Coordinates of C-alpha atoms in Angstrom, one line a residue:
Chain K
M1 CA -100.8 -205.3 107.9
S2 CA -103.8 -206.2 105.9
E3 CA -104.7 -209.8 105.6
Q4 CA -107.6 -209.0 103.3
I5 CA -107.4 -208.6 99.6
E6 CA -108.5 -205.2 98.7
M7 CA -109.7 -204.5 95.1
V8 CA -107.9 -201.3 93.7
K9 CA -108.4 -199.5 90.4
I10 CA -105.8 -198.3 88.1
C11 CA -105.7 -194.4 88.0
K12 CA -102.8 -193.8 85.8
V13 CA -100.3 -195.8 83.5
I14 CA -96.9 -194.7 83.0
E15 CA -94.6 -196.0 80.1
E16 CA -91.3 -196.7 81.5
A17 CA -89.2 -198.5 79.2
E18 CA -89.6 -201.1 76.4
S19 CA -92.3 -203.7 77.7
V20 CA -92.2 -201.9 81.2
R21 CA -95.2 -199.9 82.6
T22 CA -96.0 -198.5 86.1
F23 CA -99.5 -198.5 87.2
I24 CA -100.5 -196.0 89.7
F25 CA -103.5 -196.7 92.1
S26 CA -105.2 -193.8 94.1
H27 CA -105.2 -195.7 97.3
K28 CA -103.6 -195.2 100.7
M29 CA -101.0 -197.7 101.8
D30 CA -98.9 -197.6 104.9
F31 CA -95.6 -198.8 103.4
A32 CA -91.8 -198.7 104.2
P33 CA -89.4 -198.8 101.2
G34 CA -88.2 -202.6 100.9
Q35 CA -91.7 -204.2 101.7
F36 CA -93.8 -205.8 99.2
I37 CA -97.3 -206.5 98.5
M38 CA -99.2 -209.6 97.0
V39 CA -101.0 -208.7 93.6
W40 CA -104.0 -210.8 92.7
I41 CA -105.5 -211.1 89.3
P42 CA -108.8 -213.1 89.8
R43 CA -108.8 -216.5 87.9
I44 CA -105.1 -215.8 86.8
D45 CA -102.8 -215.8 89.9
E46 CA -101.1 -214.0 92.7
K47 CA -97.5 -212.7 92.9
P48 CA -95.5 -210.6 95.0
F49 CA -94.5 -207.0 94.0
T50 CA -92.3 -204.3 95.2
V51 CA -94.2 -200.9 95.4
S52 CA -92.2 -198.6 93.1
Y53 CA -94.1 -195.4 93.7
H54 CA -95.5 -194.2 97.0
T55 CA -97.2 -191.0 98.2
Q56 CA -99.9 -190.0 100.9
E57 CA -102.5 -190.7 98.5
E58 CA -101.4 -193.1 95.9
F59 CA -99.0 -196.3 95.3
G60 CA -97.6 -197.7 92.2
I61 CA -96.1 -201.0 90.9
T62 CA -93.8 -201.4 87.9
V63 CA -94.6 -204.4 85.6
F64 CA -92.3 -206.1 83.3
R65 CA -93.9 -207.9 80.5
L66 CA -92.5 -211.5 81.0
G67 CA -94.8 -214.3 81.9
E68 CA -98.6 -215.0 81.7
F69 CA -99.2 -213.1 84.7
T70 CA -97.3 -209.9 83.9
K71 CA -98.7 -210.0 80.2
R72 CA -102.0 -209.8 81.6
L73 CA -101.2 -207.1 84.3
Y74 CA -99.2 -205.3 81.5
S75 CA -102.3 -204.8 79.4
M76 CA -104.4 -203.4 81.7
N77 CA -105.9 -199.9 81.4
V78 CA -106.9 -197.1 83.6
G79 CA -110.3 -198.2 85.5
D80 CA -109.3 -201.7 85.5
Q81 CA -108.8 -203.4 88.9
I82 CA -106.6 -205.8 90.7
G83 CA -106.5 -207.1 94.2
V84 CA -103.6 -206.3 96.6
R85 CA -102.9 -207.4 100.2
G86 CA -100.0 -206.3 102.5
P87 CA -97.6 -204.6 102.8
Y88 CA -95.6 -207.3 104.0
G89 CA -92.2 -208.0 105.3
N90 CA -89.6 -205.7 106.8
G91 CA -88.0 -202.7 105.1
F92 CA -84.5 -201.2 104.6
N93 CA -82.8 -199.7 107.8
V94 CA -82.1 -196.3 106.8
S95 CA -78.6 -194.6 108.0
G96 CA -75.5 -192.8 107.0
K97 CA -74.2 -191.9 103.8
A98 CA -75.6 -194.2 101.4
C99 CA -75.8 -195.8 97.8
A100 CA -78.4 -197.7 96.2
I101 CA -77.3 -200.3 93.5
G102 CA -80.4 -201.9 91.6
G103 CA -81.1 -203.5 88.2
G104 CA -84.0 -204.4 86.2
V105 CA -87.3 -205.2 88.4
G106 CA -85.3 -204.6 91.5
M107 CA -85.0 -200.8 90.8
A108 CA -88.5 -200.6 92.1
A109 CA -87.4 -201.1 95.8
I110 CA -84.3 -198.8 95.1
V111 CA -86.5 -195.7 93.9
T112 CA -88.9 -195.8 96.8
L113 CA -86.0 -195.8 99.2
A114 CA -84.4 -192.9 97.2
T115 CA -87.6 -190.9 97.5
E116 CA -87.5 -191.0 101.2
R117 CA -83.7 -190.3 101.3
D118 CA -82.9 -187.9 98.5
D119 CA -79.1 -187.9 99.6
I120 CA -78.6 -191.5 98.5
V121 CA -76.8 -192.2 95.4
I122 CA -78.7 -194.1 93.0
V123 CA -76.7 -196.6 90.7
Q124 CA -78.7 -198.4 87.8
G125 CA -77.5 -201.2 85.7
A126 CA -79.3 -202.2 82.5
K127 CA -79.0 -204.1 79.2
T128 CA -79.2 -200.9 77.0
A129 CA -80.4 -197.5 77.0
V130 CA -84.1 -198.1 76.4
S131 CA -84.3 -200.5 79.3
L132 CA -83.2 -197.8 81.7
L133 CA -86.0 -196.9 84.4
Y134 CA -87.1 -194.1 86.5
R135 CA -84.6 -191.5 84.4
E136 CA -87.1 -188.7 84.7
R137 CA -87.7 -189.2 88.5
F138 CA -84.2 -189.3 89.4
P139 CA -81.9 -187.2 86.8
N140 CA -78.8 -187.6 88.9
M141 CA -78.9 -191.3 88.7
V142 CA -75.5 -193.1 88.0
M143 CA -76.1 -195.3 85.0
F144 CA -74.7 -198.4 83.4
T145 CA -75.5 -200.3 80.4
D146 CA -74.1 -203.6 79.0
D147 CA -73.6 -202.2 75.7
G148 CA -72.5 -198.8 76.4
T149 CA -75.5 -197.0 74.7
E150 CA -76.1 -194.8 77.8
G151 CA -73.9 -194.2 80.8
R152 CA -70.8 -196.2 81.5
R153 CA -70.4 -199.3 79.6
G154 CA -70.6 -202.5 82.0
F155 CA -72.0 -203.7 85.3
P156 CA -72.2 -201.2 88.4
T157 CA -70.5 -204.1 90.4
D158 CA -67.4 -203.7 88.1
Y159 CA -67.1 -200.0 89.3
L160 CA -67.7 -200.6 93.1
S161 CA -64.1 -199.7 94.2
Q162 CA -64.2 -196.5 92.2
L163 CA -67.4 -195.5 93.5
Q164 CA -66.7 -196.2 97.1
E165 CA -63.3 -194.1 96.8
K166 CA -65.1 -191.3 95.4
H167 CA -68.2 -191.3 97.7
K168 CA -66.9 -193.1 100.9
F169 CA -70.3 -194.9 101.6
E170 CA -71.3 -196.1 104.9
K171 CA -73.8 -198.4 103.5
I172 CA -74.8 -199.7 100.2
Y173 CA -78.5 -201.0 99.6
T174 CA -79.0 -203.3 96.7
C175 CA -81.9 -204.9 94.8
G176 CA -81.8 -206.7 91.4
P177 CA -80.3 -209.8 90.0
E178 CA -79.1 -212.1 92.9
I179 CA -75.6 -212.7 91.3
M180 CA -75.2 -208.7 91.3
M181 CA -76.4 -208.6 94.9
K182 CA -74.0 -211.3 95.8
K183 CA -71.2 -209.3 94.3
V184 CA -72.2 -206.2 96.0
L185 CA -72.3 -208.1 99.3
D186 CA -69.1 -209.5 98.9
F187 CA -67.5 -206.0 98.0
C188 CA -68.9 -204.6 101.2
L189 CA -67.7 -207.3 103.5
S190 CA -64.3 -207.0 102.2
R191 CA -64.3 -203.2 102.6
G192 CA -66.2 -203.1 106.0
V193 CA -69.2 -201.2 104.4
Q194 CA -72.6 -202.0 105.7
C195 CA -75.0 -203.7 103.3
E196 CA -78.7 -204.4 102.9
A197 CA -80.2 -206.5 100.1
S198 CA -83.8 -207.1 99.2
L199 CA -84.3 -210.8 98.1
E200 CA -87.0 -212.0 95.5
R201 CA -88.4 -215.8 95.8
Y202 CA -91.5 -217.5 94.6
M203 CA -94.1 -216.9 97.2
K204 CA -97.3 -218.5 98.2
C205 CA -98.7 -217.3 101.6
G206 CA -96.6 -214.2 102.0
V207 CA -97.0 -214.2 105.7
G208 CA -94.6 -216.7 107.0
V209 CA -96.4 -220.1 107.3
C210 CA -95.9 -222.2 104.0
G211 CA -92.3 -222.3 103.6
Q212 CA -92.2 -221.8 99.8
C213 CA -89.8 -218.5 99.9
V214 CA -87.1 -219.8 102.4
C215 CA -83.5 -219.2 102.0
D216 CA -81.5 -221.5 104.6
G217 CA -83.6 -221.0 108.0
F218 CA -85.2 -217.5 106.8
R219 CA -88.5 -217.0 105.3
V220 CA -88.1 -214.0 102.8
C221 CA -91.6 -213.0 103.2
T222 CA -91.6 -212.5 106.8
D223 CA -87.8 -212.3 108.1
G224 CA -87.0 -210.2 104.8
P225 CA -87.2 -209.5 102.1
V226 CA -84.5 -207.1 103.3
F227 CA -81.5 -208.8 104.9
S228 CA -78.4 -207.3 106.3
A229 CA -74.8 -208.2 105.4
D230 CA -74.3 -210.3 108.7
V231 CA -77.4 -212.3 107.9
L232 CA -76.6 -212.7 104.0
S233 CA -73.1 -213.9 104.8
K234 CA -74.4 -216.7 106.7
I235 CA -77.2 -217.7 104.0
N236 CA -75.7 -220.5 102.0
D237 CA -78.7 -220.3 99.6
F238 CA -78.2 -216.5 98.8
G239 CA -76.7 -216.3 95.3
R240 CA -77.3 -220.1 94.6
Y241 CA -80.6 -221.7 95.2
S242 CA -84.3 -220.8 95.3
L243 CA -87.2 -223.0 95.4
S244 CA -89.3 -223.6 92.4
K245 CA -93.1 -223.8 92.4
S246 CA -93.0 -227.5 93.4
G247 CA -90.3 -226.8 96.1
K248 CA -87.3 -228.2 94.2
K249 CA -84.1 -226.2 94.7
V250 CA -83.1 -224.6 91.4
N251 CA -80.0 -222.5 90.8
V252 CA -80.9 -218.7 90.8
Chain U
M1 CA -92.4 -222.4 151.9
K2 CA -92.6 -225.3 149.3
P3 CA -89.6 -225.8 147.2
P4 CA -90.2 -224.8 143.5
M5 CA -91.9 -227.6 141.5
T6 CA -90.0 -229.5 138.8
I7 CA -92.1 -229.5 135.6
N8 CA -91.3 -232.5 133.1
L9 CA -92.6 -231.4 129.8
S10 CA -91.0 -234.4 128.0
A11 CA -93.5 -236.5 125.8
D12 CA -93.5 -240.0 124.4
I13 CA -95.3 -240.7 121.2
C14 CA -95.0 -244.4 120.1
G15 CA -91.6 -244.5 122.0
I16 CA -90.3 -241.5 120.3
K17 CA -88.9 -239.2 123.0
L18 CA -89.8 -235.4 122.6
V19 CA -88.4 -232.8 124.8
N20 CA -91.9 -231.2 124.8
P21 CA -95.1 -232.1 123.3
T22 CA -95.2 -229.5 120.6
I23 CA -95.1 -230.7 116.9
L24 CA -94.7 -228.8 113.6
P25 CA -97.6 -230.6 111.6
A26 CA -97.5 -231.2 107.8
G27 CA -97.7 -228.6 105.5
F28 CA -96.2 -225.7 107.4
L29 CA -92.7 -224.6 106.6
G30 CA -91.4 -228.2 106.1
T31 CA -90.0 -227.5 102.8
T32 CA -86.2 -227.7 103.5
K33 CA -84.0 -229.0 106.2
E34 CA -82.7 -225.6 107.1
I35 CA -86.0 -224.4 108.0
L36 CA -87.0 -227.3 110.1
K37 CA -83.5 -226.7 112.0
R38 CA -84.9 -223.3 112.9
V39 CA -88.3 -224.4 114.0
A40 CA -86.5 -227.0 116.1
N41 CA -84.4 -224.5 117.7
S42 CA -87.5 -222.4 118.1
G43 CA -88.5 -225.0 120.6
A44 CA -90.6 -227.6 118.6
G45 CA -90.3 -231.0 120.3
A46 CA -90.6 -232.7 116.7
V47 CA -91.4 -231.6 113.0
T48 CA -93.1 -232.6 110.2
I49 CA -91.9 -232.3 106.6
K50 CA -94.2 -231.0 103.9
S51 CA -96.1 -234.0 102.5
I52 CA -94.2 -235.7 99.7
S53 CA -95.5 -237.5 96.6
S54 CA -93.8 -240.0 94.2
V55 CA -93.4 -237.3 91.6
A56 CA -93.1 -233.6 91.9
R57 CA -96.3 -231.5 92.0
D58 CA -96.6 -227.5 91.4
G59 CA -99.9 -227.5 93.3
H60 CA -102.8 -225.1 92.8
K61 CA -102.2 -221.6 91.5
N62 CA -102.2 -218.8 93.8
P63 CA -103.8 -217.5 95.8
T64 CA -103.2 -220.8 97.9
V65 CA -103.3 -219.5 101.4
L66 CA -105.7 -217.0 102.9
M67 CA -105.9 -215.6 106.5
Y68 CA -109.2 -214.7 107.8
E69 CA -110.8 -213.4 111.0
A70 CA -111.2 -216.9 112.5
G71 CA -108.2 -218.7 111.2
M72 CA -106.8 -219.7 107.6
L73 CA -108.0 -221.3 104.3
N74 CA -105.5 -223.2 102.2
A75 CA -105.7 -225.0 99.0
V76 CA -101.9 -225.4 98.4
G77 CA -102.5 -228.6 96.6
Y78 CA -99.6 -230.6 97.8
S79 CA -97.0 -228.7 95.8
N80 CA -93.6 -230.9 96.7
P81 CA -90.5 -231.7 94.9
G82 CA -91.2 -235.6 94.7
V83 CA -89.5 -238.3 96.6
K84 CA -86.2 -238.1 94.7
A85 CA -85.5 -234.5 95.4
A86 CA -86.8 -234.9 99.0
A87 CA -84.6 -237.7 99.9
N88 CA -81.6 -235.7 98.9
E89 CA -82.9 -232.6 100.8
F90 CA -83.3 -234.5 104.0
S91 CA -80.3 -236.8 103.8
N92 CA -78.7 -235.4 106.7
I93 CA -81.8 -235.4 108.6
G94 CA -80.0 -235.6 112.0
E95 CA -78.7 -232.2 111.8
I96 CA -82.5 -231.0 112.6
G97 CA -81.8 -231.9 116.2
V98 CA -85.3 -233.1 117.2
P99 CA -87.4 -236.1 116.0
V100 CA -88.7 -235.6 112.3
I101 CA -91.8 -237.1 110.8
A102 CA -92.1 -238.1 107.0
S103 CA -95.6 -237.1 105.8
I104 CA -96.1 -239.0 102.7
I105 CA -99.1 -238.9 100.1
G106 CA -100.4 -241.0 97.2
T107 CA -103.2 -241.4 94.9
E108 CA -103.6 -245.2 95.8
A109 CA -101.9 -247.6 97.9
D110 CA -99.2 -248.6 95.6
D111 CA -98.5 -244.9 95.3
F112 CA -97.7 -244.5 99.0
L113 CA -95.3 -247.6 98.7
K114 CA -93.5 -245.7 95.8
V115 CA -92.7 -242.9 98.1
I116 CA -91.4 -245.1 100.8
D117 CA -89.4 -247.0 98.3
G118 CA -88.0 -243.5 97.1
F119 CA -86.9 -242.5 100.6
G120 CA -84.7 -245.8 101.1
D121 CA -82.9 -245.7 104.1
L122 CA -84.4 -242.6 105.5
L123 CA -87.6 -244.8 106.4
S124 CA -85.5 -247.8 107.2
K125 CA -86.2 -249.0 110.7
S126 CA -82.8 -250.8 111.0
K127 CA -81.0 -247.6 110.6
D128 CA -79.8 -245.5 113.6
S129 CA -82.7 -243.2 115.0
S130 CA -80.4 -239.9 114.1
S131 CA -80.0 -240.8 110.4
R132 CA -83.7 -241.6 109.4
F133 CA -87.2 -240.2 110.1
S134 CA -88.7 -241.0 113.4
A135 CA -92.0 -241.9 112.1
I136 CA -94.2 -241.8 109.0
E137 CA -97.5 -240.1 108.7
I138 CA -100.2 -240.6 105.9
P139 CA -102.8 -238.0 105.7
L140 CA -106.0 -239.5 104.2
S141 CA -107.9 -236.5 104.7
C142 CA -106.8 -233.4 102.5
P143 CA -110.0 -231.6 101.6
H144 CA -108.6 -229.7 98.4
T145 CA -106.4 -231.9 96.4
P146 CA -108.0 -234.0 93.4
G147 CA -106.6 -237.3 93.5
F148 CA -105.7 -237.4 97.2
G149 CA -107.4 -237.5 100.6
T150 CA -111.0 -236.8 101.0
L151 CA -111.4 -235.9 97.2
A152 CA -110.0 -239.4 96.4
G153 CA -112.3 -241.1 98.9
Q154 CA -109.3 -241.9 101.0
S155 CA -111.3 -241.1 104.3
T156 CA -113.7 -243.9 103.8
P157 CA -113.2 -247.0 106.2
E158 CA -112.5 -249.2 103.5
A159 CA -109.8 -247.0 101.8
T160 CA -108.4 -246.2 105.1
S161 CA -108.0 -249.9 106.0
E162 CA -106.5 -250.7 102.8
I163 CA -103.8 -247.8 102.6
V164 CA -102.7 -248.3 106.3
S165 CA -102.5 -252.1 105.8
A166 CA -100.2 -251.8 102.7
V167 CA -97.9 -249.0 104.4
R168 CA -97.8 -251.1 107.5
K169 CA -96.3 -254.1 105.6
K170 CA -93.9 -251.9 103.9
C171 CA -92.6 -249.7 106.6
G172 CA -91.6 -250.7 110.2
L173 CA -91.3 -247.3 111.6
P174 CA -94.2 -245.8 113.7
L175 CA -97.2 -245.0 111.6
F176 CA -99.3 -242.0 112.2
V177 CA -102.6 -241.8 110.4
K178 CA -104.1 -238.4 110.0
L179 CA -107.8 -238.1 109.9
S180 CA -110.2 -235.8 108.5
P181 CA -113.0 -234.2 110.9
N182 CA -115.4 -234.2 108.0
V183 CA -116.5 -237.7 108.5
P184 CA -119.5 -238.8 110.2
D185 CA -118.0 -240.8 112.9
I186 CA -114.3 -240.2 113.2
S187 CA -113.7 -242.8 116.2
K188 CA -115.0 -245.6 113.9
L189 CA -112.4 -244.4 111.5
A190 CA -109.8 -244.4 114.0
M191 CA -110.5 -248.0 115.0
V192 CA -110.3 -249.0 111.4
A193 CA -106.8 -247.2 111.3
Q194 CA -105.8 -248.9 114.6
D195 CA -107.0 -252.6 113.3
A196 CA -104.9 -252.0 110.0
G197 CA -101.7 -251.4 111.9
A198 CA -101.7 -247.6 112.7
D199 CA -99.4 -246.8 115.9
A200 CA -100.9 -243.4 116.5
I201 CA -103.9 -241.2 115.1
T202 CA -103.2 -237.5 113.9
A203 CA -106.3 -235.6 114.5
V204 CA -107.3 -233.5 112.7
N205 CA -106.6 -232.4 109.1
T206 CA -108.4 -229.1 108.1
M207 CA -112.1 -229.0 107.8
G208 CA -114.4 -228.0 105.2
P209 CA -113.4 -227.2 102.6
G210 CA -114.5 -223.6 103.1
M211 CA -115.0 -220.6 100.8
V212 CA -114.2 -217.0 101.1
I213 CA -115.5 -214.5 98.2
N214 CA -114.1 -211.1 97.7
I215 CA -117.1 -209.2 97.1
D216 CA -115.7 -206.3 95.1
A217 CA -114.0 -208.7 92.8
R218 CA -117.2 -211.1 92.8
E219 CA -114.8 -214.0 92.8
P220 CA -113.9 -216.7 95.4
V221 CA -110.4 -215.7 96.5
L222 CA -108.6 -219.1 96.5
D223 CA -107.7 -220.0 92.9
F224 CA -109.1 -223.5 93.7
K225 CA -112.3 -221.7 95.2
V226 CA -112.2 -223.9 98.1
G227 CA -109.8 -224.5 101.0
G228 CA -109.3 -226.3 104.3
V229 CA -110.0 -224.4 107.2
S230 CA -107.6 -224.3 110.2
G231 CA -106.7 -222.1 113.1
A232 CA -109.2 -220.8 116.0
A233 CA -112.4 -222.0 114.0
L234 CA -111.2 -225.5 114.0
R235 CA -110.2 -226.0 117.7
P236 CA -113.5 -226.9 119.3
I237 CA -114.1 -229.4 116.5
A238 CA -110.6 -230.8 116.8
V239 CA -110.9 -230.9 120.4
R240 CA -114.3 -233.0 120.3
C241 CA -112.6 -235.3 117.5
V242 CA -109.7 -236.2 119.8
F243 CA -112.2 -236.8 122.7
D244 CA -114.3 -239.3 120.9
I245 CA -111.0 -241.0 119.3
Y246 CA -109.5 -241.3 122.9
K247 CA -112.5 -243.3 123.9
A248 CA -112.3 -245.6 121.1
V249 CA -108.8 -246.5 120.5
E250 CA -105.8 -247.7 122.6
I251 CA -103.0 -245.9 120.5
P252 CA -101.9 -242.4 121.3
I253 CA -103.1 -239.2 119.6
I254 CA -101.3 -236.2 118.2
G255 CA -104.0 -233.6 118.5
V256 CA -103.9 -230.7 115.9
G257 CA -106.3 -227.9 115.3
G258 CA -106.2 -224.3 116.1
I259 CA -103.9 -224.6 119.0
S260 CA -102.2 -221.2 119.9
S261 CA -101.5 -221.1 123.5
G262 CA -100.5 -223.3 126.4
R263 CA -104.0 -223.4 127.5
D264 CA -105.2 -224.6 124.2
A265 CA -102.4 -227.3 124.2
I266 CA -103.6 -228.3 127.8
E267 CA -107.2 -228.6 126.6
M268 CA -106.2 -230.8 123.5
M269 CA -104.3 -233.0 126.0
M270 CA -107.0 -233.2 128.5
A271 CA -109.2 -234.4 125.6
G272 CA -106.7 -237.2 125.2
A273 CA -103.8 -236.1 123.0
S274 CA -100.4 -237.2 123.9
T275 CA -98.8 -234.4 121.8
V276 CA -100.1 -231.4 120.0
G277 CA -99.4 -229.9 116.5
I278 CA -99.0 -226.1 116.1
G279 CA -99.3 -224.7 112.6
T280 CA -101.6 -221.7 112.0
A281 CA -100.5 -220.1 115.3
I282 CA -97.2 -219.4 113.5
Y283 CA -98.9 -216.5 111.5
D284 CA -99.9 -214.7 114.8
R285 CA -97.0 -215.6 117.3
G286 CA -94.1 -216.3 114.6
I287 CA -91.9 -219.5 114.8
D288 CA -91.3 -218.8 118.5
V289 CA -94.8 -219.9 119.3
F290 CA -93.3 -223.3 120.4
K291 CA -91.3 -222.0 123.0
G292 CA -94.3 -219.6 124.0
V293 CA -96.7 -222.5 124.2
T294 CA -94.3 -224.7 126.2
D295 CA -93.6 -221.9 128.6
E296 CA -97.3 -221.3 129.0
M297 CA -97.8 -225.0 129.6
S298 CA -95.0 -225.0 132.1
D299 CA -96.6 -222.0 134.0
W300 CA -100.0 -223.5 134.0
M301 CA -98.8 -226.8 135.4
T302 CA -96.6 -225.1 138.0
N303 CA -99.7 -223.0 139.2
N304 CA -101.7 -226.0 139.4
G305 CA -99.4 -228.6 140.9
V306 CA -99.3 -230.6 137.7
G307 CA -95.8 -232.2 137.5
S308 CA -96.0 -234.3 134.1
L309 CA -98.0 -234.5 131.1
N310 CA -99.4 -238.0 132.2
E311 CA -101.4 -236.3 134.8
I312 CA -103.3 -234.2 132.0
I313 CA -103.5 -236.5 129.2
G314 CA -107.2 -237.7 129.0
A315 CA -108.0 -235.6 132.1
A316 CA -111.3 -234.5 131.0
H317 CA -112.6 -238.0 130.6
K318 CA -112.6 -238.6 134.4

């Protein structure tokens, strides 16, 4: 774990989908799928990101052009530099016949996991065909779109029973919108399938001292961001509340 | 063979009974009731909520917290949800299971009083002690938030006297005043606080501010550029401050600054602290640091034939 911010240069930019780009850095990082890094743009802000691409020599992050920070990051070019510290937090516990269900920005954690475990069935949900991510990296991915323009129409969570009957998963990983992850958890609990979800919260220190990212008695940055079903089922805030920048409890 | 010694780690600060002298100081983890429950279950004798102002504050932009080789810098900027939301969050405060200290902040004396009003019964002395805060703490010493603490001149003797007197009149709970180490004569300031009605001194807040520059980015790392310094670098300064304050005042002292082991805690108590705050050490030792420190204190006391904390408080003054 590195406490000091290291400045790293963008060496490649990949267009992933509409308003979504992956930035690759030629920088070695000792990283386990599920962990996150803090990304710093001097004078702008610092935010947590899941690593979406990881090899011996390189790592990458996928950026959705949403707010001030991501707009700035999205518009960067090869040769520009950002600051990174980490990786922080725990990773996924890899075992058994597994499925990984992701959506949106959460797909980043899913694909680094699937890169290490090529027998994992990847399921992605997206709004529409052009928002689907990482299709070339994972041609066998099971896809769902809200509007039916690609793959099956609907949410992956609507087809959990079918998927489970077909594949008999021992474990389901999930990362994406919390409502989706909550549905996945509830399904796994009802079927006795193991489950791990990677949570997202607004963060400050990233190292477990400030209390900004807490979910009940757990610090997402340090005790997570990956939590197992037995822990998640005890977290009242999961699927319900997160802390805003001021620390106010808001609905997720 | 001598029978095994009984070690009594219980502490007392202004009549508040603690099972051990370790306290979670303001600004660390104290955002919600549930995380404070965890800190209490991990062995803290008492806990402090993250400082609350009359209205919500987003605080400074990230990076707000930065670890470095001798400790930590922070310029969080008092982010907090405001007293209304905080009163709601901590409504069933007894669930936390240990005494809880309310840290409140204001831009001027009246602003502190608004926060006290906003907490209502949670700060009412007439309520049963398990359904309210055990004490109130006013930090007049934050070095990195415009409008508050040292940047608002709250660490001068005049402002300290004015704010402490106003809060004293308003709230009957034990009143802790948290001082800055960045003053020419901290014992004088402690005397001023005592004369204005403080029941205890919390010493010290972070020092500095300090700055760390990333040379590859050619920029200060903290977005506010400067931040209060805590951790190991602060410890000898905090110990000296507590030592000076102990000589100057009658009221008890909560010693805070760089404590990360049982030996550090005992050192701080020998300087004159009745209880000790542990914050930055959570980074290295996790939330279980409270249990770790008390176990180490217990071991040292056993090995040195010390049965209770009263035998070590102020011991370095003899």
